[in-house]
Coordinates of C-alpha atoms and ligand atoms in Angstrom, one line a residue:
M1 CA 0.0 0.0 0.0
I2 CA 1.0 3.6 -0.6
K3 CA -0.1 7.0 0.4
S4 CA -3.2 8.1 -1.5
G5 CA -6.1 10.5 -1.4
F6 CA -8.5 12.9 -3.0
V7 CA -7.4 16.5 -3.2
S8 CA -9.7 19.3 -4.3
I9 CA -8.3 22.3 -6.2
A10 CA -10.6 25.1 -5.1
G11 CA -10.6 28.9 -5.3
R12 CA -12.1 31.9 -7.0
P13 CA -12.8 32.0 -10.7
N14 CA -9.7 32.6 -12.8
A15 CA -7.4 32.0 -9.8
G16 CA -5.3 29.6 -11.8
K17 CA -6.7 26.2 -10.6
S18 CA -6.8 24.4 -13.9
T19 CA -3.4 25.7 -14.9
L20 CA -2.0 24.3 -11.6
L21 CA -3.6 20.9 -12.4
N22 CA -2.1 20.8 -15.9
T23 CA 1.3 21.8 -14.6
I24 CA 1.2 19.0 -11.9
L25 CA 0.1 16.4 -14.4
G26 CA 2.4 17.7 -17.2
E27 CA -0.4 17.5 -19.6
K28 CA -3.4 19.6 -20.7
R29 CA -6.2 18.0 -18.7
A30 CA -8.4 21.0 -18.0
I31 CA -9.0 23.9 -20.4
V32 CA -7.5 27.2 -19.4
T33 CA -8.5 30.7 -20.6
P34 CA -8.1 34.2 -19.3
K35 CA -11.9 34.3 -18.6
P36 CA -13.5 33.4 -15.3
Q37 CA -15.8 30.4 -15.2
T38 CA -13.8 28.4 -17.7
T39 CA -14.1 25.2 -15.7
N40 CA -17.8 24.2 -15.4
K41 CA -17.6 20.8 -13.9
N42 CA -15.3 18.9 -11.6
I43 CA -12.4 17.4 -13.6
Q44 CA -10.3 14.6 -12.2
G45 CA -6.6 14.1 -12.8
V46 CA -4.5 11.3 -11.3
Y47 CA -0.9 12.0 -10.2
N48 CA 1.4 9.1 -9.4
D49 CA 4.9 9.2 -8.1
L50 CA 7.0 6.9 -5.9
R51 CA 5.4 8.3 -2.8
G52 CA 1.9 7.5 -3.8
Q53 CA -1.2 8.5 -5.7
I54 CA -3.1 11.8 -5.6
V55 CA -6.5 12.1 -7.2
F56 CA -6.9 15.8 -8.0
I57 CA -10.3 17.3 -8.6
D58 CA -10.2 20.7 -10.4
T59 CA -13.3 22.5 -9.5
P60 CA -15.3 25.5 -10.9
G61 CA -14.4 28.9 -9.2
I62 CA -16.4 29.7 -6.1
H63 CA -18.2 33.1 -6.5
K64 CA -21.3 34.9 -5.4
P65 CA -23.9 33.3 -7.7
K66 CA -26.3 35.5 -9.7
T67 CA -28.0 32.7 -11.7
P68 CA -29.0 29.1 -11.1
Y69 CA -26.0 28.2 -13.4
G70 CA -23.7 30.0 -11.0
E71 CA -25.2 28.1 -8.1
Y72 CA -24.7 24.9 -9.9
L73 CA -21.0 25.7 -10.4
N74 CA -20.5 26.5 -6.7
K75 CA -22.3 23.3 -5.8
Q76 CA -19.9 21.3 -7.9
A77 CA -17.0 22.8 -6.0
Y78 CA -18.5 22.3 -2.6
Q79 CA -19.3 18.7 -3.4
S80 CA -15.7 17.9 -4.4
I81 CA -14.3 19.7 -1.3
R82 CA -16.6 17.6 1.0
G83 CA -15.3 14.4 -0.5
S84 CA -11.6 15.3 -0.2
E85 CA -8.9 14.5 2.2
V86 CA -7.0 17.7 1.5
T87 CA -8.2 20.9 -0.2
L88 CA -5.9 23.3 -2.0
L89 CA -7.2 26.9 -1.7
V90 CA -5.7 28.5 -4.8
V91 CA -5.3 32.3 -4.6
D92 CA -4.2 34.6 -7.4
A93 CA -1.4 36.4 -5.7
S94 CA -1.2 39.0 -8.5
V95 CA -4.5 40.7 -7.6
E96 CA -5.7 42.6 -4.6
Y97 CA -7.6 40.8 -1.8
G98 CA -11.2 41.8 -2.2
A99 CA -14.9 41.1 -1.9
G100 CA -14.7 37.9 -3.9
D101 CA -12.1 36.6 -1.5
E102 CA -14.2 37.5 1.5
Y103 CA -17.1 35.7 -0.1
L104 CA -15.0 32.6 -0.6
F105 CA -13.6 32.7 2.9
S106 CA -17.1 33.0 4.4
R107 CA -18.4 30.0 2.4
L108 CA -15.5 27.6 2.5
K109 CA -16.1 24.9 5.1
V110 CA -13.5 22.2 5.4
D111 CA -13.2 19.5 7.9
H112 CA -9.8 18.3 6.7
P113 CA -6.4 19.8 6.0
L114 CA -6.3 22.9 3.9
I115 CA -3.3 24.2 2.0
I116 CA -3.3 27.8 0.8
V117 CA -1.6 28.0 -2.6
L118 CA -0.6 31.5 -3.7
T119 CA -0.2 31.2 -7.4
K120 CA 0.9 33.5 -10.3
I121 CA 3.7 34.9 -8.2
D122 CA 5.6 35.4 -11.4
L123 CA 3.2 38.3 -12.1
A124 CA 3.4 40.0 -8.8
S125 CA 6.0 41.9 -6.8
P126 CA 7.3 40.3 -3.6
I127 CA 5.7 43.1 -1.6
H128 CA 2.4 42.4 -3.2
V129 CA 2.7 38.7 -2.6
Q130 CA 3.5 39.4 1.0
K131 CA 0.4 41.5 1.5
V132 CA -1.8 38.8 0.0
K133 CA 0.0 36.2 2.1
E134 CA -0.6 38.2 5.3
Q135 CA -4.3 38.5 4.6
W136 CA -4.8 34.8 4.1
T137 CA -2.6 33.9 7.1
Q138 CA -4.9 36.1 9.1
N139 CA -8.0 34.3 7.7
Y140 CA -6.5 30.9 8.3
P141 CA -3.8 31.0 11.1
D142 CA -1.7 27.9 11.4
T143 CA -2.6 26.7 7.9
P144 CA 0.3 25.8 5.6
L145 CA 0.8 28.3 2.8
I146 CA 3.0 27.9 -0.3
E147 CA 3.9 30.3 -3.1
V148 CA 4.0 28.8 -6.6
S149 CA 3.9 29.7 -10.3
S150 CA 2.4 27.2 -12.6
V151 CA 3.6 28.9 -15.7
R152 CA 7.2 28.9 -14.4
N153 CA 6.9 25.5 -12.7
F154 CA 8.1 27.2 -9.5
N155 CA 7.7 25.3 -6.2
I156 CA 5.3 22.7 -7.8
D157 CA 7.5 19.8 -6.4
A158 CA 7.4 21.4 -2.9
L159 CA 3.6 21.6 -3.2
I160 CA 3.4 17.9 -4.0
T161 CA 5.7 17.1 -1.0
L162 CA 3.4 19.2 1.2
I163 CA 0.3 17.4 0.0
F164 CA 1.9 14.0 0.7
E165 CA 2.7 15.1 4.2
H166 CA -1.0 15.5 4.8
L167 CA -2.1 12.2 3.2
E168 CA -2.3 8.8 4.9
V169 CA -1.6 5.3 3.5
G170 CA -4.6 4.4 1.6
P171 CA -6.0 2.3 -1.3
L172 CA -4.9 2.6 -4.8
Y173 CA -7.8 4.2 -6.7
F174 CA -6.3 3.8 -10.1
P175 CA -3.7 1.3 -11.4
L176 CA -0.1 2.5 -11.0
P177 CA 1.8 3.1 -14.2
E178 CA 3.3 -0.1 -15.5
D179 CA 6.9 1.2 -15.0
Y180 CA 6.4 1.9 -11.3
A181 CA 8.9 -0.7 -10.1
I182 CA 11.4 0.3 -12.7
R183 CA 11.0 3.9 -11.7
L184 CA 11.7 3.1 -8.1
E185 CA 14.8 1.2 -9.0
N186 CA 16.0 4.0 -11.3
Y187 CA 15.4 6.5 -8.6
I188 CA 17.4 4.6 -5.9
N189 CA 20.2 4.1 -8.5
E190 CA 20.3 7.8 -9.3
I191 CA 20.5 8.8 -5.6
V192 CA 23.4 6.3 -5.0
R193 CA 25.2 7.8 -8.0
E194 CA 24.6 11.3 -6.8
K195 CA 26.2 10.5 -3.4
I196 CA 29.1 8.8 -5.1
I197 CA 29.7 11.9 -7.3
M198 CA 29.4 14.2 -4.3
L199 CA 31.6 12.2 -1.9
T200 CA 34.4 10.7 -4.0
R201 CA 37.1 12.2 -6.2
E202 CA 36.7 13.1 -9.9
E203 CA 37.8 9.9 -11.5
I204 CA 35.4 7.7 -9.7
P205 CA 32.0 8.8 -10.9
Y206 CA 32.6 8.0 -14.5
S207 CA 34.1 4.6 -13.7
V208 CA 31.2 3.2 -11.8
A209 CA 27.9 1.6 -12.7
V210 CA 25.2 1.1 -10.0
V211 CA 22.9 -1.9 -10.4
V212 CA 19.9 -2.8 -8.2
D213 CA 20.0 -6.5 -7.8
H214 CA 17.0 -7.0 -5.6
L215 CA 14.3 -4.8 -4.3
T216 CA 11.3 -5.3 -1.9
E217 CA 8.8 -2.7 -0.8
S218 CA 6.1 -2.8 1.8
D219 CA 3.8 -0.1 3.4
T220 CA 6.6 1.0 5.7
K221 CA 9.9 -0.2 4.3
V222 CA 12.0 -0.4 1.2
E223 CA 14.9 -2.9 1.1
A224 CA 17.4 -3.0 -1.7
Y225 CA 20.6 -4.8 -2.6
L226 CA 22.8 -2.9 -4.9
T227 CA 26.1 -3.6 -6.6
I228 CA 28.5 -0.8 -7.5
Y229 CA 30.8 -1.9 -10.3
C230 CA 34.1 -0.2 -10.8
E231 CA 37.0 -0.8 -13.2
K232 CA 40.1 -1.0 -10.9
D233 CA 41.1 -2.2 -7.4
S234 CA 42.2 1.3 -6.6
Q235 CA 38.7 2.6 -7.3
K236 CA 37.2 -0.1 -5.1
G237 CA 39.5 1.1 -2.4
I238 CA 38.4 4.7 -2.7
L239 CA 34.7 3.6 -2.8
I240 CA 35.0 1.5 0.3
G241 CA 37.3 3.9 2.1
K242 CA 39.5 3.5 5.2
G243 CA 37.7 1.3 7.7
A244 CA 34.8 1.1 5.2
K245 CA 33.9 4.7 6.1
M246 CA 33.2 5.9 2.6
I247 CA 30.8 3.2 1.6
K248 CA 29.0 3.7 4.9
R249 CA 28.6 7.4 4.2
I250 CA 27.3 6.7 0.7
R251 CA 24.8 4.2 2.2
L252 CA 23.7 6.4 5.1
Q253 CA 23.2 9.5 3.0
T254 CA 21.3 7.6 0.3
Q255 CA 19.1 6.0 2.9
Y256 CA 18.4 9.3 4.6
E257 CA 17.4 11.0 1.4
L258 CA 15.3 8.2 0.1
S259 CA 13.5 7.7 3.3
K260 CA 12.7 11.4 3.5
F261 CA 11.3 11.4 0.0
L262 CA 9.4 8.1 0.2
G263 CA 8.2 8.5 3.8
K264 CA 9.3 5.0 4.6
D265 CA 12.3 3.3 6.2
V266 CA 14.9 2.5 3.7
L267 CA 17.5 -0.2 4.2
L268 CA 20.3 -0.7 1.6
E269 CA 23.1 -3.2 1.2
L270 CA 25.8 -1.9 -1.0
M271 CA 28.5 -4.2 -2.6
V272 CA 31.5 -3.0 -4.5
K273 CA 32.8 -5.2 -7.3
V274 CA 35.7 -4.7 -9.7
E275 CA 34.7 -5.5 -13.2
P276 CA 37.3 -4.0 -15.6
L277 CA 35.1 -4.5 -18.6
W278 CA 31.7 -3.6 -17.2
R279 CA 31.1 -1.3 -20.1
S280 CA 31.2 -4.3 -22.4
D281 CA 29.5 -6.9 -20.2
P282 CA 26.1 -7.6 -21.7
K283 CA 24.7 -8.9 -18.3
I284 CA 25.6 -5.6 -16.5
L285 CA 24.5 -3.5 -19.5
K286 CA 21.1 -5.3 -19.5
K287 CA 20.6 -4.6 -15.8
L288 CA 21.7 -1.0 -16.3
L289 CA 19.8 -0.2 -19.4
G290 CA 16.8 -2.6 -19.1
Ligands
GTP1 N1 1.6 34.3 -15.3 C1 0.8 33.3 -14.8 N2 -0.4 33.1 -15.3 C2 -1.1 32.1 -14.8 C3 -0.6 31.2 -13.8 N3 -1.6 30.3 -13.5 C4 -2.7 30.6 -14.3 N4 -2.4 31.7 -15.1 C5 -3.3 32.3 -16.1 O1 -4.5 32.7 -15.4 C6 -5.6 32.5 -16.2 C7 -6.7 31.7 -15.6 O2 -6.2 30.4 -15.4 P1 -7.1 29.1 -15.2 O3 -6.2 28.0 -14.8 O4 -8.1 28.9 -16.3 O5 -7.9 29.6 -13.9 P2 -9.1 28.8 -13.1 O6 -8.9 29.1 -11.7 O7 -9.1 27.3 -13.5 O8 -10.4 29.5 -13.7 P3 -11.9 29.0 -13.7 O9 -11.9 27.6 -14.2 O10 -12.6 29.9 -14.6 O11 -12.4 29.1 -12.3 C8 -5.1 31.9 -17.6 O12 -4.9 33.0 -18.5 C9 -3.8 31.4 -17.2 O13 -2.9 31.3 -18.2 C10 0.7 31.4 -13.3 O14 1.2 30.7 -12.5 N5 1.4 32.5 -13.9
MG2 MG1 -10.5 26.2 -14.3

């Protein structure tokens, strides 16, 4: 099992909700225009990564209704919010706080975690963003607030991390992408390589190949056995280090980073092997390149 949950994207018309969804998904799921009331029904978009699954619901903008149609739009949004585990309150940080925001604030009732997302910060001065921020912090003290720009893809990863912090382990609502297991392997592999590059001298990084030999994953733990192939005994010596200190540092730093990202315990076994011709060894290349 993984972390999962429904997350509503709510806010005033034209705030930038659909653009945020599209940026998160990396595809055009919801239409976007400069006009308010572009989204007229709840739109679902499923986000998967190694930490879990988020089912986003992009909702119509909440506004003071003047027609039955307007009431219908608001109702769609309220319905989605009621059924969510987390709600993102998307605020256009480039415009002044006004009556529309007050209306939204008076109507929005959530019985679950709320995250305030100030968006379009690429259009506003830092002073203006600060003013909007202060107003919303006053409205919702002790509520997490994050500044993003969908157009610039700024802070979107941090927003996803923040959402996962508020989600619990839950069911899988939609099948995971077929390459999920490979993605996890690749990710572990990348982090090990990053630590090797950061911790060892120049010649080492280009001489090594990291292969995940075995991987198991449960709700709370990831265990993996990896082999680091290098070309010479001297390189093996550097990778292991005096008293095995280097390999321990590589392992501990990788475990720390992975477990922070995945929200699980991570246990790694790292082996260093000399394989002068690993670049030509079909077995290693197959493991490396799939
Ligand atoms: N510069 C900039 N423009 C943005 C950003 N996010 C959204 N926009 C623009 O803001 C306008 C409204 O965006 P939408 O995503 O349609 O807003 P919405 O909240 O879904 O609007 P409704 O569906 O009508 O409620 C569009 O012109 C977007 O291109 C951003 O981060 N930066
Ligand atoms: Mg929209």
